[in-house]
Amino acid sequence: MIPAPQRHSKALGPGVCGPELLIPTSAVLERPPAPKPQQPTAGGHAFMVDPHAVPDANASADPTRQHTKYPYVTGTSVLAIKYKDGVLIAADTLGAYGSTKRYKSTPRVVKVNNSTVLGAGGEISDFQHIQTLLDELATDDFRTDDGHTLAPAEIYSYLTRVLYNRRNKMNPLWNSLVIGGVQPDGKAFLGCVTMVGTHYTDSHVATGFASQLARPLFRSRQRDDMSEEDAMTLMHDALRVCYYRDKQSINKFQVAKATAAGTSVSEPFTLDMKWDYKVFKEPTKFSIGAW
């Protein structure tokens, strides 16, 4: 028997695992519990500024445990566009440790199910946690075996709740997510969710530095009725521009495709680059005071 998902607690909200009721409430007590400082009456472990302020909340807790304050291994931009047959989502495969290009084969676009693909920028470990949540939902769909699976818009809505829930617990998932796919009615879907739960849908999406570099190209050239060949050419041009200008990018990319026929993620590939522009050869020629 495949177990039911464990990270979708009714008391804690979506995307958070833990006991249903760490501290009993009036639902199981004769009277409401007496309030205590920094100690919730329902949910998981207390969020404590000073772990020693509530010694009885969780006796086995590590007092040095802290929430993520800053992302360490991160991915840069994610780009996505609609075209006449579905959606394309692209990203490079770099997991940067600060400014060090440390992990160069880290997939950041993944297949969720046969109708949805997902791309993520930001903290890689948080993205791996999100993948675990979605794997549990996919497993639950398989376990139920009723012929229904989550559609792209439903996964998008679920992730908005997960990220907003974690943000409200002062322990956000440091990611910008792009969700794309084809709805049961055959329409393409494309949406973006930020680390604080802000979300929107559009015909083209770009996160990180690409929101300044790639979206001008998308605004001028993207059309919902464009062919797959034109869409792929546009995506390659946008990836090329981002690689030229973003020091946190590498020339190794993957493109995920979602159509009515299913979803797929390409093998990593490189793009032809041109470095012999005149201003590249003599970058300081017209810079007054440069060496």
PDB file of C-alpha atoms in Angstrom:
ATOM      1  CA  MET A   1       0.000   0.000   0.000  1.00  0.00           C
ATOM      2  CA  ILE A   2       1.450   3.364  -1.016  1.00  0.00           C
ATOM      3  CA  PRO A   3       1.261   5.796   1.925  1.00  0.00           C
ATOM      4  CA  ALA A   4      -0.685   9.023   1.651  1.00  0.00           C
ATOM      5  CA  PRO A   5       1.232  12.313   1.398  1.00  0.00           C
ATOM      6  CA  GLN A   6       2.786  13.459   4.668  1.00  0.00           C
ATOM      7  CA  ARG A   7       3.511  17.104   3.878  1.00  0.00           C
ATOM      8  CA  HIS A   8      -0.023  18.403   3.494  1.00  0.00           C
ATOM      9  CA  SER A   9      -1.160  18.835   7.064  1.00  0.00           C
ATOM     10  CA  LYS A  10      -4.603  20.276   7.764  1.00  0.00           C
ATOM     11  CA  ALA A  11      -3.210  22.066  10.820  1.00  0.00           C
ATOM     12  CA  LEU A  12       0.048  23.297   9.295  1.00  0.00           C
ATOM     13  CA  GLY A  13      -1.082  24.090   5.784  1.00  0.00           C
ATOM     14  CA  PRO A  14       0.309  22.914   2.444  1.00  0.00           C
ATOM     15  CA  GLY A  15       3.990  22.151   2.081  1.00  0.00           C
ATOM     16  CA  VAL A  16       4.793  21.878   5.792  1.00  0.00           C
ATOM     17  CA  CYS A  17       5.350  18.566   7.559  1.00  0.00           C
ATOM     18  CA  GLY A  18       4.994  17.900  11.275  1.00  0.00           C
ATOM     19  CA  PRO A  19       2.528  16.688  13.886  1.00  0.00           C
ATOM     20  CA  GLU A  20      -1.085  17.677  13.378  1.00  0.00           C
ATOM     21  CA  LEU A  21      -1.374  19.104  16.885  1.00  0.00           C
ATOM     22  CA  LEU A  22       1.854  19.543  18.761  1.00  0.00           C
ATOM     23  CA  ILE A  23      -0.006  21.347  21.545  1.00  0.00           C
ATOM     24  CA  PRO A  24      -3.624  20.249  22.220  1.00  0.00           C
ATOM     25  CA  THR A  25      -6.349  22.808  21.572  1.00  0.00           C
ATOM     26  CA  SER A  26      -9.830  23.267  22.961  1.00  0.00           C
ATOM     27  CA  ALA A  27     -11.040  20.671  20.446  1.00  0.00           C
ATOM     28  CA  VAL A  28      -9.458  17.946  22.582  1.00  0.00           C
ATOM     29  CA  LEU A  29      -9.358  19.679  25.975  1.00  0.00           C
ATOM     30  CA  GLU A  30     -12.120  20.599  28.424  1.00  0.00           C
ATOM     31  CA  ARG A  31     -11.061  24.260  28.274  1.00  0.00           C
ATOM     32  CA  PRO A  32      -8.767  26.346  26.065  1.00  0.00           C
ATOM     33  CA  PRO A  33      -5.074  26.047  26.987  1.00  0.00           C
ATOM     34  CA  ALA A  34      -3.434  28.858  28.892  1.00  0.00           C
ATOM     35  CA  PRO A  35      -1.469  31.119  26.545  1.00  0.00           C
ATOM     36  CA  LYS A  36       2.313  30.958  26.749  1.00  0.00           C
ATOM     37  CA  PRO A  37       4.892  33.258  25.187  1.00  0.00           C
ATOM     38  CA  GLN A  38       5.933  32.362  21.636  1.00  0.00           C
ATOM     39  CA  GLN A  39       4.087  29.042  21.816  1.00  0.00           C
ATOM     40  CA  PRO A  40       1.288  28.330  19.297  1.00  0.00           C
ATOM     41  CA  THR A  41      -1.903  26.576  20.327  1.00  0.00           C
ATOM     42  CA  ALA A  42      -1.985  24.588  17.081  1.00  0.00           C
ATOM     43  CA  GLY A  43       0.462  23.496  14.443  1.00  0.00           C
ATOM     44  CA  GLY A  44       4.067  22.361  14.514  1.00  0.00           C
ATOM     45  CA  HIS A  45       7.111  23.594  16.327  1.00  0.00           C
ATOM     46  CA  ALA A  46       6.995  27.151  17.590  1.00  0.00           C
ATOM     47  CA  PHE A  47       8.832  29.814  15.647  1.00  0.00           C
ATOM     48  CA  MET A  48      11.077  31.210  18.337  1.00  0.00           C
ATOM     49  CA  VAL A  49      13.322  34.257  18.291  1.00  0.00           C
ATOM     50  CA  ASP A  50      15.061  32.825  21.354  1.00  0.00           C
ATOM     51  CA  PRO A  51      14.817  28.997  21.463  1.00  0.00           C
ATOM     52  CA  HIS A  52      15.395  29.077  25.234  1.00  0.00           C
ATOM     53  CA  ALA A  53      12.356  31.302  25.815  1.00  0.00           C
ATOM     54  CA  VAL A  54      10.010  28.318  25.549  1.00  0.00           C
ATOM     55  CA  PRO A  55      11.864  25.385  27.100  1.00  0.00           C
ATOM     56  CA  ASP A  56       8.833  23.091  27.191  1.00  0.00           C
ATOM     57  CA  ALA A  57       7.618  23.614  23.598  1.00  0.00           C
ATOM     58  CA  ASN A  58       9.910  20.951  22.177  1.00  0.00           C
ATOM     59  CA  ALA A  59      12.362  19.413  24.597  1.00  0.00           C
ATOM     60  CA  SER A  60      14.232  17.531  21.876  1.00  0.00           C
ATOM     61  CA  ALA A  61      14.712  20.522  19.590  1.00  0.00           C
ATOM     62  CA  ASP A  62      18.190  21.677  18.691  1.00  0.00           C
ATOM     63  CA  PRO A  63      18.542  25.197  20.174  1.00  0.00           C
ATOM     64  CA  THR A  64      20.949  26.142  17.384  1.00  0.00           C
ATOM     65  CA  ARG A  65      18.430  25.347  14.623  1.00  0.00           C
ATOM     66  CA  GLN A  66      17.599  28.372  12.488  1.00  0.00           C
ATOM     67  CA  HIS A  67      15.465  29.081   9.471  1.00  0.00           C
ATOM     68  CA  THR A  68      17.097  29.722   6.117  1.00  0.00           C
ATOM     69  CA  LYS A  69      18.216  33.341   6.122  1.00  0.00           C
ATOM     70  CA  TYR A  70      20.104  33.426   2.851  1.00  0.00           C
ATOM     71  CA  PRO A  71      20.265  31.091  -0.160  1.00  0.00           C
ATOM     72  CA  TYR A  72      23.632  29.411  -0.755  1.00  0.00           C
ATOM     73  CA  VAL A  73      23.485  27.218  -3.874  1.00  0.00           C
ATOM     74  CA  THR A  74      21.298  29.025  -6.381  1.00  0.00           C
ATOM     75  CA  GLY A  75      20.117  28.942  -9.968  1.00  0.00           C
ATOM     76  CA  THR A  76      19.586  32.033 -12.062  1.00  0.00           C
ATOM     77  CA  SER A  77      16.866  32.910 -14.578  1.00  0.00           C
ATOM     78  CA  VAL A  78      14.041  30.773 -15.950  1.00  0.00           C
ATOM     79  CA  LEU A  79      12.414  31.679 -19.269  1.00  0.00           C
ATOM     80  CA  ALA A  80       9.080  30.491 -20.643  1.00  0.00           C
ATOM     81  CA  ILE A  81       6.796  31.236 -23.597  1.00  0.00           C
ATOM     82  CA  LYS A  82       3.558  29.985 -25.079  1.00  0.00           C
ATOM     83  CA  TYR A  83       3.259  28.878 -28.701  1.00  0.00           C
ATOM     84  CA  LYS A  84       0.489  27.344 -30.783  1.00  0.00           C
ATOM     85  CA  ASP A  85       1.033  23.763 -29.574  1.00  0.00           C
ATOM     86  CA  GLY A  86       1.860  24.392 -25.913  1.00  0.00           C
ATOM     87  CA  VAL A  87       4.590  25.840 -23.710  1.00  0.00           C
ATOM     88  CA  LEU A  88       8.400  25.987 -23.625  1.00  0.00           C
ATOM     89  CA  ILE A  89      10.352  26.498 -20.370  1.00  0.00           C
ATOM     90  CA  ALA A  90      14.144  26.875 -20.407  1.00  0.00           C
ATOM     91  CA  ALA A  91      16.970  27.356 -17.913  1.00  0.00           C
ATOM     92  CA  ASP A  92      20.661  26.636 -17.626  1.00  0.00           C
ATOM     93  CA  THR A  93      22.013  23.825 -15.449  1.00  0.00           C
ATOM     94  CA  LEU A  94      24.229  25.837 -13.089  1.00  0.00           C
ATOM     95  CA  GLY A  95      24.017  25.643  -9.323  1.00  0.00           C
ATOM     96  CA  ALA A  96      26.166  28.579  -8.229  1.00  0.00           C
ATOM     97  CA  TYR A  97      27.761  28.619  -4.777  1.00  0.00           C
ATOM     98  CA  GLY A  98      27.782  32.367  -4.249  1.00  0.00           C
ATOM     99  CA  SER A  99      29.695  33.630  -7.284  1.00  0.00           C
ATOM    100  CA  THR A 100      31.420  30.283  -7.822  1.00  0.00           C
ATOM    101  CA  LYS A 101      30.118  28.181 -10.709  1.00  0.00           C
ATOM    102  CA  ARG A 102      30.196  25.089  -8.539  1.00  0.00           C
ATOM    103  CA  TYR A 103      27.597  22.580  -9.806  1.00  0.00           C
ATOM    104  CA  LYS A 104      27.277  22.585 -13.590  1.00  0.00           C
ATOM    105  CA  SER A 105      24.838  19.718 -14.114  1.00  0.00           C
ATOM    106  CA  THR A 106      21.923  20.710 -11.903  1.00  0.00           C
ATOM    107  CA  PRO A 107      18.550  20.319 -13.696  1.00  0.00           C
ATOM    108  CA  ARG A 108      16.230  23.252 -13.008  1.00  0.00           C
ATOM    109  CA  VAL A 109      13.416  22.310 -15.393  1.00  0.00           C
ATOM    110  CA  VAL A 110      11.567  19.108 -14.563  1.00  0.00           C
ATOM    111  CA  LYS A 111       8.546  17.122 -15.625  1.00  0.00           C
ATOM    112  CA  VAL A 112       5.758  17.089 -13.017  1.00  0.00           C
ATOM    113  CA  ASN A 113       3.302  14.839 -14.868  1.00  0.00           C
ATOM    114  CA  ASN A 114       2.103  14.239 -18.407  1.00  0.00           C
ATOM    115  CA  SER A 115       0.588  17.712 -18.695  1.00  0.00           C
ATOM    116  CA  THR A 116       2.829  19.961 -16.589  1.00  0.00           C
ATOM    117  CA  VAL A 117       6.468  21.067 -16.481  1.00  0.00           C
ATOM    118  CA  LEU A 118       8.165  23.189 -13.845  1.00  0.00           C
ATOM    119  CA  GLY A 119      11.184  25.499 -13.834  1.00  0.00           C
ATOM    120  CA  ALA A 120      12.811  27.091 -10.792  1.00  0.00           C
ATOM    121  CA  GLY A 121      15.348  29.745  -9.956  1.00  0.00           C
ATOM    122  CA  GLY A 122      16.772  30.426  -6.512  1.00  0.00           C
ATOM    123  CA  GLU A 123      17.859  28.048  -3.753  1.00  0.00           C
ATOM    124  CA  ILE A 124      18.420  24.550  -5.157  1.00  0.00           C
ATOM    125  CA  SER A 125      17.672  22.677  -1.920  1.00  0.00           C
ATOM    126  CA  ASP A 126      14.317  24.448  -1.594  1.00  0.00           C
ATOM    127  CA  PHE A 127      13.529  23.472  -5.185  1.00  0.00           C
ATOM    128  CA  GLN A 128      14.331  19.868  -4.295  1.00  0.00           C
ATOM    129  CA  HIS A 129      11.854  20.125  -1.400  1.00  0.00           C
ATOM    130  CA  ILE A 130       9.202  21.437  -3.802  1.00  0.00           C
ATOM    131  CA  GLN A 131       9.899  18.503  -6.103  1.00  0.00           C
ATOM    132  CA  THR A 132       9.300  16.174  -3.148  1.00  0.00           C
ATOM    133  CA  LEU A 133       5.922  17.826  -2.488  1.00  0.00           C
ATOM    134  CA  LEU A 134       4.891  17.432  -6.125  1.00  0.00           C
ATOM    135  CA  ASP A 135       6.133  13.840  -6.217  1.00  0.00           C
ATOM    136  CA  GLU A 136       3.872  13.084  -3.256  1.00  0.00           C
ATOM    137  CA  LEU A 137       0.892  14.586  -5.059  1.00  0.00           C
ATOM    138  CA  ALA A 138       1.703  12.617  -8.218  1.00  0.00           C
ATOM    139  CA  THR A 139       2.042   9.456  -6.130  1.00  0.00           C
ATOM    140  CA  ASP A 140      -1.323  10.175  -4.505  1.00  0.00           C
ATOM    141  CA  ASP A 141      -2.882  10.542  -7.975  1.00  0.00           C
ATOM    142  CA  PHE A 142      -1.407   7.168  -8.932  1.00  0.00           C
ATOM    143  CA  ARG A 143      -2.524   5.568  -5.675  1.00  0.00           C
ATOM    144  CA  THR A 144      -6.087   6.843  -6.090  1.00  0.00           C
ATOM    145  CA  ASP A 145      -6.193   5.443  -9.655  1.00  0.00           C
ATOM    146  CA  ASP A 146      -9.369   7.280 -10.643  1.00  0.00           C
ATOM    147  CA  GLY A 147      -8.185   8.415 -14.058  1.00  0.00           C
ATOM    148  CA  HIS A 148      -7.652  12.027 -12.987  1.00  0.00           C
ATOM    149  CA  THR A 149      -4.359  13.886 -12.590  1.00  0.00           C
ATOM    150  CA  LEU A 150      -3.562  17.416 -11.524  1.00  0.00           C
ATOM    151  CA  ALA A 151      -3.775  19.973 -14.320  1.00  0.00           C
ATOM    152  CA  PRO A 152      -1.211  22.813 -14.711  1.00  0.00           C
ATOM    153  CA  ALA A 153      -3.571  25.434 -13.262  1.00  0.00           C
ATOM    154  CA  GLU A 154      -4.183  23.224 -10.202  1.00  0.00           C
ATOM    155  CA  ILE A 155      -0.455  22.710  -9.593  1.00  0.00           C
ATOM    156  CA  TYR A 156       0.058  26.458 -10.032  1.00  0.00           C
ATOM    157  CA  SER A 157      -2.673  27.199  -7.483  1.00  0.00           C
ATOM    158  CA  TYR A 158      -1.221  24.642  -5.055  1.00  0.00           C
ATOM    159  CA  LEU A 159       2.282  26.148  -5.286  1.00  0.00           C
ATOM    160  CA  THR A 160       0.951  29.650  -4.642  1.00  0.00           C
ATOM    161  CA  ARG A 161      -0.473  28.335  -1.357  1.00  0.00           C
ATOM    162  CA  VAL A 162       2.723  26.471  -0.446  1.00  0.00           C
ATOM    163  CA  LEU A 163       5.002  29.477  -0.942  1.00  0.00           C
ATOM    164  CA  TYR A 164       2.597  31.898   0.739  1.00  0.00           C
ATOM    165  CA  ASN A 165       2.154  29.506   3.668  1.00  0.00           C
ATOM    166  CA  ARG A 166       5.905  29.174   4.152  1.00  0.00           C
ATOM    167  CA  ARG A 167       6.328  32.938   3.868  1.00  0.00           C
ATOM    168  CA  ASN A 168       3.750  33.458   6.618  1.00  0.00           C
ATOM    169  CA  LYS A 169       5.724  31.079   8.848  1.00  0.00           C
ATOM    170  CA  MET A 170       8.782  33.338   8.360  1.00  0.00           C
ATOM    171  CA  ASN A 171      10.561  30.418   6.692  1.00  0.00           C
ATOM    172  CA  PRO A 172      10.110  30.982   2.961  1.00  0.00           C
ATOM    173  CA  LEU A 173      11.174  28.747   0.134  1.00  0.00           C
ATOM    174  CA  TRP A 174      13.709  30.907  -1.730  1.00  0.00           C
ATOM    175  CA  ASN A 175      12.476  30.183  -5.237  1.00  0.00           C
ATOM    176  CA  SER A 176      10.810  31.762  -8.215  1.00  0.00           C
ATOM    177  CA  LEU A 177       8.773  29.079  -9.959  1.00  0.00           C
ATOM    178  CA  VAL A 178       7.469  28.879 -13.518  1.00  0.00           C
ATOM    179  CA  ILE A 179       4.642  26.420 -14.169  1.00  0.00           C
ATOM    180  CA  GLY A 180       3.595  25.545 -17.692  1.00  0.00           C
ATOM    181  CA  GLY A 181       1.478  22.948 -19.416  1.00  0.00           C
ATOM    182  CA  VAL A 182      -1.662  22.153 -21.347  1.00  0.00           C
ATOM    183  CA  GLN A 183      -5.066  22.157 -19.674  1.00  0.00           C
ATOM    184  CA  PRO A 184      -7.600  19.336 -20.183  1.00  0.00           C
ATOM    185  CA  ASP A 185      -9.458  21.602 -22.626  1.00  0.00           C
ATOM    186  CA  GLY A 186      -6.323  21.882 -24.786  1.00  0.00           C
ATOM    187  CA  LYS A 187      -5.403  25.450 -23.849  1.00  0.00           C
ATOM    188  CA  ALA A 188      -1.820  26.315 -22.940  1.00  0.00           C
ATOM    189  CA  PHE A 189      -1.189  27.521 -19.394  1.00  0.00           C
ATOM    190  CA  LEU A 190       1.794  29.525 -18.116  1.00  0.00           C
ATOM    191  CA  GLY A 191       2.210  31.069 -14.662  1.00  0.00           C
ATOM    192  CA  CYS A 192       4.850  32.337 -12.250  1.00  0.00           C
ATOM    193  CA  VAL A 193       5.023  32.193  -8.434  1.00  0.00           C
ATOM    194  CA  THR A 194       7.545  34.128  -6.323  1.00  0.00           C
ATOM    195  CA  MET A 195       9.035  33.206  -2.954  1.00  0.00           C
ATOM    196  CA  VAL A 196       6.407  35.241  -1.072  1.00  0.00           C
ATOM    197  CA  GLY A 197       3.449  33.795  -2.950  1.00  0.00           C
ATOM    198  CA  THR A 198       2.954  36.609  -5.453  1.00  0.00           C
ATOM    199  CA  HIS A 199       1.700  35.025  -8.655  1.00  0.00           C
ATOM    200  CA  TYR A 200       0.514  35.862 -12.155  1.00  0.00           C
ATOM    201  CA  THR A 201      -0.172  34.222 -15.520  1.00  0.00           C
ATOM    202  CA  ASP A 202       0.977  35.509 -18.906  1.00  0.00           C
ATOM    203  CA  SER A 203       1.917  34.473 -22.426  1.00  0.00           C
ATOM    204  CA  HIS A 204       5.615  34.827 -21.588  1.00  0.00           C
ATOM    205  CA  VAL A 205       7.444  34.707 -18.270  1.00  0.00           C
ATOM    206  CA  ALA A 206      11.017  35.361 -17.148  1.00  0.00           C
ATOM    207  CA  THR A 207      12.477  35.319 -13.643  1.00  0.00           C
ATOM    208  CA  GLY A 208      15.648  36.823 -12.214  1.00  0.00           C
ATOM    209  CA  PHE A 209      17.943  38.841 -14.469  1.00  0.00           C
ATOM    210  CA  ALA A 210      16.048  37.588 -17.534  1.00  0.00           C
ATOM    211  CA  SER A 211      13.054  39.719 -16.542  1.00  0.00           C
ATOM    212  CA  GLN A 212      15.137  42.687 -17.759  1.00  0.00           C
ATOM    213  CA  LEU A 213      17.108  40.945 -20.518  1.00  0.00           C
ATOM    214  CA  ALA A 214      14.722  38.476 -22.144  1.00  0.00           C
ATOM    215  CA  ARG A 215      11.253  39.929 -21.740  1.00  0.00           C
ATOM    216  CA  PRO A 216      11.877  42.802 -24.199  1.00  0.00           C
ATOM    217  CA  LEU A 217      12.564  40.119 -26.828  1.00  0.00           C
ATOM    218  CA  PHE A 218       9.449  38.221 -25.778  1.00  0.00           C
ATOM    219  CA  ARG A 219       7.280  41.351 -25.949  1.00  0.00           C
ATOM    220  CA  SER A 220       8.377  42.116 -29.489  1.00  0.00           C
ATOM    221  CA  ARG A 221       8.456  38.597 -30.981  1.00  0.00           C
ATOM    222  CA  GLN A 222       6.299  36.183 -28.959  1.00  0.00           C
ATOM    223  CA  ARG A 223       2.825  35.261 -30.235  1.00  0.00           C
ATOM    224  CA  ASP A 224       0.478  32.624 -28.898  1.00  0.00           C
ATOM    225  CA  ASP A 225       0.005  31.276 -32.438  1.00  0.00           C
ATOM    226  CA  MET A 226       3.697  31.072 -33.364  1.00  0.00           C
ATOM    227  CA  SER A 227       5.143  27.774 -34.606  1.00  0.00           C
ATOM    228  CA  GLU A 228       7.347  25.541 -32.472  1.00  0.00           C
ATOM    229  CA  GLU A 229      10.334  26.309 -34.716  1.00  0.00           C
ATOM    230  CA  ASP A 230       9.877  30.069 -34.266  1.00  0.00           C
ATOM    231  CA  ALA A 231       9.329  29.623 -30.529  1.00  0.00           C
ATOM    232  CA  MET A 232      12.535  27.596 -30.171  1.00  0.00           C
ATOM    233  CA  THR A 233      14.503  30.189 -32.173  1.00  0.00           C
ATOM    234  CA  LEU A 234      13.184  32.952 -29.912  1.00  0.00           C
ATOM    235  CA  MET A 235      14.024  30.945 -26.805  1.00  0.00           C
ATOM    236  CA  HIS A 236      17.591  30.323 -28.011  1.00  0.00           C
ATOM    237  CA  ASP A 237      18.064  34.031 -28.752  1.00  0.00           C
ATOM    238  CA  ALA A 238      16.830  34.938 -25.270  1.00  0.00           C
ATOM    239  CA  LEU A 239      19.088  32.342 -23.618  1.00  0.00           C
ATOM    240  CA  ARG A 240      22.033  33.664 -25.631  1.00  0.00           C
ATOM    241  CA  VAL A 241      21.405  37.240 -24.461  1.00  0.00           C
ATOM    242  CA  CYS A 242      21.128  36.105 -20.830  1.00  0.00           C
ATOM    243  CA  TYR A 243      24.383  34.155 -21.078  1.00  0.00           C
ATOM    244  CA  TYR A 244      26.203  37.187 -22.505  1.00  0.00           C
ATOM    245  CA  ARG A 245      25.081  39.445 -19.675  1.00  0.00           C
ATOM    246  CA  ASP A 246      24.502  37.289 -16.594  1.00  0.00           C
ATOM    247  CA  LYS A 247      27.689  36.182 -14.844  1.00  0.00           C
ATOM    248  CA  GLN A 248      25.720  33.531 -12.930  1.00  0.00           C
ATOM    249  CA  SER A 249      24.847  31.688 -16.141  1.00  0.00           C
ATOM    250  CA  ILE A 250      26.670  29.015 -18.144  1.00  0.00           C
ATOM    251  CA  ASN A 251      26.380  27.830 -21.734  1.00  0.00           C
ATOM    252  CA  LYS A 252      24.560  24.611 -20.884  1.00  0.00           C
ATOM    253  CA  PHE A 253      20.781  24.646 -21.132  1.00  0.00           C
ATOM    254  CA  GLN A 254      17.696  22.458 -20.981  1.00  0.00           C
ATOM    255  CA  VAL A 255      14.289  23.142 -22.526  1.00  0.00           C
ATOM    256  CA  ALA A 256      11.080  21.552 -21.251  1.00  0.00           C
ATOM    257  CA  LYS A 257       8.159  21.222 -23.630  1.00  0.00           C
ATOM    258  CA  ALA A 258       4.505  20.641 -22.787  1.00  0.00           C
ATOM    259  CA  THR A 259       1.954  19.869 -25.500  1.00  0.00           C
ATOM    260  CA  ALA A 260      -1.338  18.031 -25.729  1.00  0.00           C
ATOM    261  CA  ALA A 261       0.682  14.916 -26.586  1.00  0.00           C
ATOM    262  CA  GLY A 262       2.647  15.027 -23.319  1.00  0.00           C
ATOM    263  CA  THR A 263       5.690  16.591 -21.676  1.00  0.00           C
ATOM    264  CA  SER A 264       9.421  16.200 -22.162  1.00  0.00           C
ATOM    265  CA  VAL A 265      12.725  17.711 -21.044  1.00  0.00           C
ATOM    266  CA  SER A 266      15.611  17.948 -23.497  1.00  0.00           C
ATOM    267  CA  GLU A 267      19.126  16.737 -22.887  1.00  0.00           C
ATOM    268  CA  PRO A 268      21.569  19.537 -21.945  1.00  0.00           C
ATOM    269  CA  PHE A 269      22.866  21.455 -24.957  1.00  0.00           C
ATOM    270  CA  THR A 270      25.067  24.450 -25.752  1.00  0.00           C
ATOM    271  CA  LEU A 271      24.482  27.430 -28.056  1.00  0.00           C
ATOM    272  CA  ASP A 272      26.855  28.998 -30.559  1.00  0.00           C
ATOM    273  CA  MET A 273      28.210  32.252 -29.173  1.00  0.00           C
ATOM    274  CA  LYS A 274      29.894  35.193 -30.885  1.00  0.00           C
ATOM    275  CA  TRP A 275      32.680  36.908 -28.953  1.00  0.00           C
ATOM    276  CA  ASP A 276      34.476  38.802 -31.708  1.00  0.00           C
ATOM    277  CA  TYR A 277      32.352  41.935 -31.631  1.00  0.00           C
ATOM    278  CA  LYS A 278      34.490  45.047 -31.902  1.00  0.00           C
ATOM    279  CA  VAL A 279      33.402  46.384 -28.514  1.00  0.00           C
ATOM    280  CA  PHE A 280      34.227  43.009 -26.970  1.00  0.00           C
ATOM    281  CA  LYS A 281      37.770  43.144 -28.338  1.00  0.00           C
ATOM    282  CA  GLU A 282      38.387  46.704 -27.102  1.00  0.00           C
ATOM    283  CA  PRO A 283      35.943  47.201 -24.213  1.00  0.00           C
ATOM    284  CA  THR A 284      37.717  50.285 -22.796  1.00  0.00           C
ATOM    285  CA  LYS A 285      38.446  52.126 -26.052  1.00  0.00           C
ATOM    286  CA  PHE A 286      35.796  54.792 -25.463  1.00  0.00           C
ATOM    287  CA  SER A 287      35.881  54.721 -21.657  1.00  0.00           C
ATOM    288  CA  ILE A 288      37.536  57.866 -20.357  1.00  0.00           C
ATOM    289  CA  GLY A 289      40.043  57.133 -17.623  1.00  0.00           C
ATOM    290  CA  ALA A 290      40.095  53.364 -18.253  1.00  0.00           C
ATOM    291  CA  TRP A 291      43.398  51.500 -18.416  1.00  0.00           C
TER     292      TRP A 291
END
